Amino acid sequence: MFRGLAHSALALVIALLFCNFSAIAAPDGKALFMSNCASCHNPLKDATGPALQGADQRNTKEWIYTWVHNPAAVIAGGDKHANELKAKFGAMMTSFPQLSHDEIDAILKYVDDYKAPVAAEPAAGGAAAGQGQEDNGWVYSIITIALLVLVLILWRANNALRRIANEKSGIPNEKPIPIYRSKLVIAIVSIIAFIMAGYWMVNGAVNMGRQQNYQPLQPIFYSHKVHVGINQINCLYCHAGAEKSRQAMIPSSNICMNCHKQINEYTGEKDHPLMTAEGVHIDGTKQIQELYRYAGWDPAKKDYNRDATGNILATPIKWIKIHNLPDHVYFNHSQHVKVGQVQCQRCHGPIQDMDEVYQFAPLSMGWCINCHRQTEVQFGDNGYYKIFEKYHQEIKDGTRKGVTVEEAGGTECQRCHY
Ligand code: HEC
Ligand code: HEC
Ligand code: HEC
Ligand code: HEC
Ligand code: HEC
Ligand code: HEC
């Protein structure tokens, strides 16, 4: 009878292990939302598109599936709600024919459960939501261990009972085996250790070198929110390389000084006080003085400090690099920004709202490839794609709407790997 119990407890342990794995395989609503919808939607606030929280109460699920798969068709079909939204927001939503109903459900669940981050801190929100999942994993692990201990106890109790029964009926008992030498225990422990080690190793290897949400404190507290969000400075003013070359480039201090020879204090304190991710208050005016120190600018003299030969006494600002691809990967900004017309935000997230930049995308191989599967190249009038005569013909014939990056060869290993 005890043996039976021990067996069912063991079965339960194994079942739980599997639950644990399948929980990880379910569609990740947050990741899907971030990579597909966040460039236009915020869960709580209207942006390019409407706030998405509660969208599944405003509309039926079926409506949402059809809409997400092909918004243009819904609008063309004369749907009243869709046309009202279109009139209000103007922009046209991208279609996502590749998203399954499960994936759309996961996105809706994510936006419905979404709560505003406590200190209006975008990074904190992201990190906290990410942690929820891991915590779950720990709960499973603890239950698993607890049940294992239970199996052991039951198994020992079972042995002890058998011993007593044997003694009663005069059958000689074998010498008790110490627990660590019992074959059953060794087998169970090694199977479980094997599964766990394999799981953690694969996970660890895949994530090694990745640093999503990485947000270091920079030598100068330079805020993209202040410059891009509030003062509407174009990304390319500082990252001109993004359109022309492989690298987007970080501007040198003389680009900053184009404006900061005049702008020597931060007057936005009342409307937008500056805070680090840890909640430490930052004095923006002091930070501009830091910039002067690096740039070698003397605000009293209104001129640069120079050495005897007239060279400006500037020291380079050692910005900490946030995004890092491994050396074996080839990535080119201008191919994406200029040729592909991909918006910075699709890969870097809402930079215009960040006081401190954090790494928004995982930069994993799966991330690159997923987007290449889903996104169409700028095919029409692009000399680069002249060679694809078949596709051009099909577009002319009306049998094809567009060509994804994948169809143009963008998932072939050698395009991204040296
Ligand atoms: C390119 C910008 C853009 C992207 C990307 C985008 N949307 Fe939209 N979405 C809009 C706009 C704009 C509207 C309002 C209707 C219109 O103007 O076409 C809208 C409307 C909606 C609505 C209707 C909301 C309501 O209040 O009834 C839903 C639901 C929706 N989007 C879901 C999604 C989902 C899910 C994703 C990601 C898979 C997504 N959208 C990605 C721009 C976008
Ligand atoms: C006034 C100059 C300026 C403008 C405008 C600007 N940036 Fe930056 N950007 C910087 C500086 C300086 C850094 C380095 C410090 C930091 O990481 O915050 C930086 C860092 C970054 C990084 C992180 C780089 C890394 O280390 O991996 C990204 C991504 C980025 N900017 C994207 C953008 C985007 C997208 C826009 C437009 C929405 C933009 N920037 C507008 C000056 C600017
Ligand atoms: C195109 C003009 C322009 C350029 C270029 C520019 N800034 Fe600014 N900067 C501004 C404006 C405008 C403000 C806000 C002033 C205010 O609100 O009183 C500002 C504010 C600041 C502040 C205080 C707020 C904060 O973000 O902490 C710092 C520090 C600063 N800039 C550093 C830099 C650095 C470093 C660079 C170069 C990478 C740079 N700026 C380039 C226009 C510029
Ligand atoms: C947000 C979507 C998106 C993401 C993410 C993305 N790409 Fe791309 N990529 C594109 C588009 C769109 C094109 C096609 C541009 C064009 O030619 O019209 C492209 C083209 C390319 C090409 C040229 C392919 C060819 O046909 O020669 C390379 C190489 C490339 N991407 C590498 C990468 C790498 C490496 C990553 C990940 C670090 C990445 N991409 C992430 C959208 C994306
Ligand atoms: C298709 C995705 C994608 C798009 C679109 C994109 N970036 Fe990047 N960005 C990356 C990746 C990946 C890296 C890391 C590159 C590396 O480590 O070699 C990066 C790095 C950067 C850096 C760090 C410096 C550098 O060049 O490595 C800056 C700054 C930056 N991006 C700014 C921008 C700006 C500004 C835009 C829009 C004009 C933009 N990015 C558009 C994916 C993208
Ligand atoms: C669209 C770009 C792209 C294509 C196509 C691509 N890779 Fe990758 N690959 C990457 C990126 C980015 C990384 C870095 C991932 C990381 O750091 O997590 C990577 C990493 C790797 C790694 C190192 C292991 C790892 O996960 O970090 C191997 C091995 C690899 N790729 C093999 C391949 C093979 C084989 C193919 C062809 C079937 C291929 N890649 C096609 C972008 C690409």
JSON list of C-alpha atoms in Angstrom, two decimals, residues 222-234 351-354:
[
{"chain": "A", "resi": 222, "resn": "TYR", "atom": "CA", "xyz": [22.09, 62.39, -20.78]},
{"chain": "A", "resi": 223, "resn": "SER", "atom": "CA", "xyz": [18.33, 61.94, -21.24]},
{"chain": "A", "resi": 224, "resn": "HIS", "atom": "CA", "xyz": [16.83, 60.84, -24.57]},
{"chain": "A", "resi": 225, "resn": "LYS", "atom": "CA", "xyz": [13.44, 61.81, -23.16]},
{"chain": "A", "resi": 226, "resn": "VAL", "atom": "CA", "xyz": [14.58, 65.43, -22.69]},
{"chain": "A", "resi": 227, "resn": "HIS", "atom": "CA", "xyz": [16.29, 65.67, -26.10]},
{"chain": "A", "resi": 228, "resn": "VAL", "atom": "CA", "xyz": [14.12, 63.51, -28.34]},
{"chain": "A", "resi": 229, "resn": "GLY", "atom": "CA", "xyz": [10.79, 63.27, -26.51]},
{"chain": "A", "resi": 230, "resn": "ILE", "atom": "CA", "xyz": [10.45, 66.82, -25.18]},
{"chain": "A", "resi": 231, "resn": "ASN", "atom": "CA", "xyz": [12.73, 68.83, -27.50]},
{"chain": "A", "resi": 232, "resn": "GLN", "atom": "CA", "xyz": [12.03, 66.79, -30.65]},
{"chain": "A", "resi": 233, "resn": "ILE", "atom": "CA", "xyz": [15.64, 66.47, -31.80]},
{"chain": "A", "resi": 234, "resn": "ASN", "atom": "CA", "xyz": [15.93, 63.96, -34.66]},
{"chain": "A", "resi": 351, "resn": "ILE", "atom": "CA", "xyz": [13.87, 55.59, -26.78]},
{"chain": "A", "resi": 352, "resn": "GLN", "atom": "CA", "xyz": [12.07, 58.93, -26.82]},
{"chain": "A", "resi": 353, "resn": "ASP", "atom": "CA", "xyz": [10.59, 58.10, -23.39]},
{"chain": "A", "resi": 354, "resn": "MET", "atom": "CA", "xyz": [13.82, 56.87, -21.78]}
]
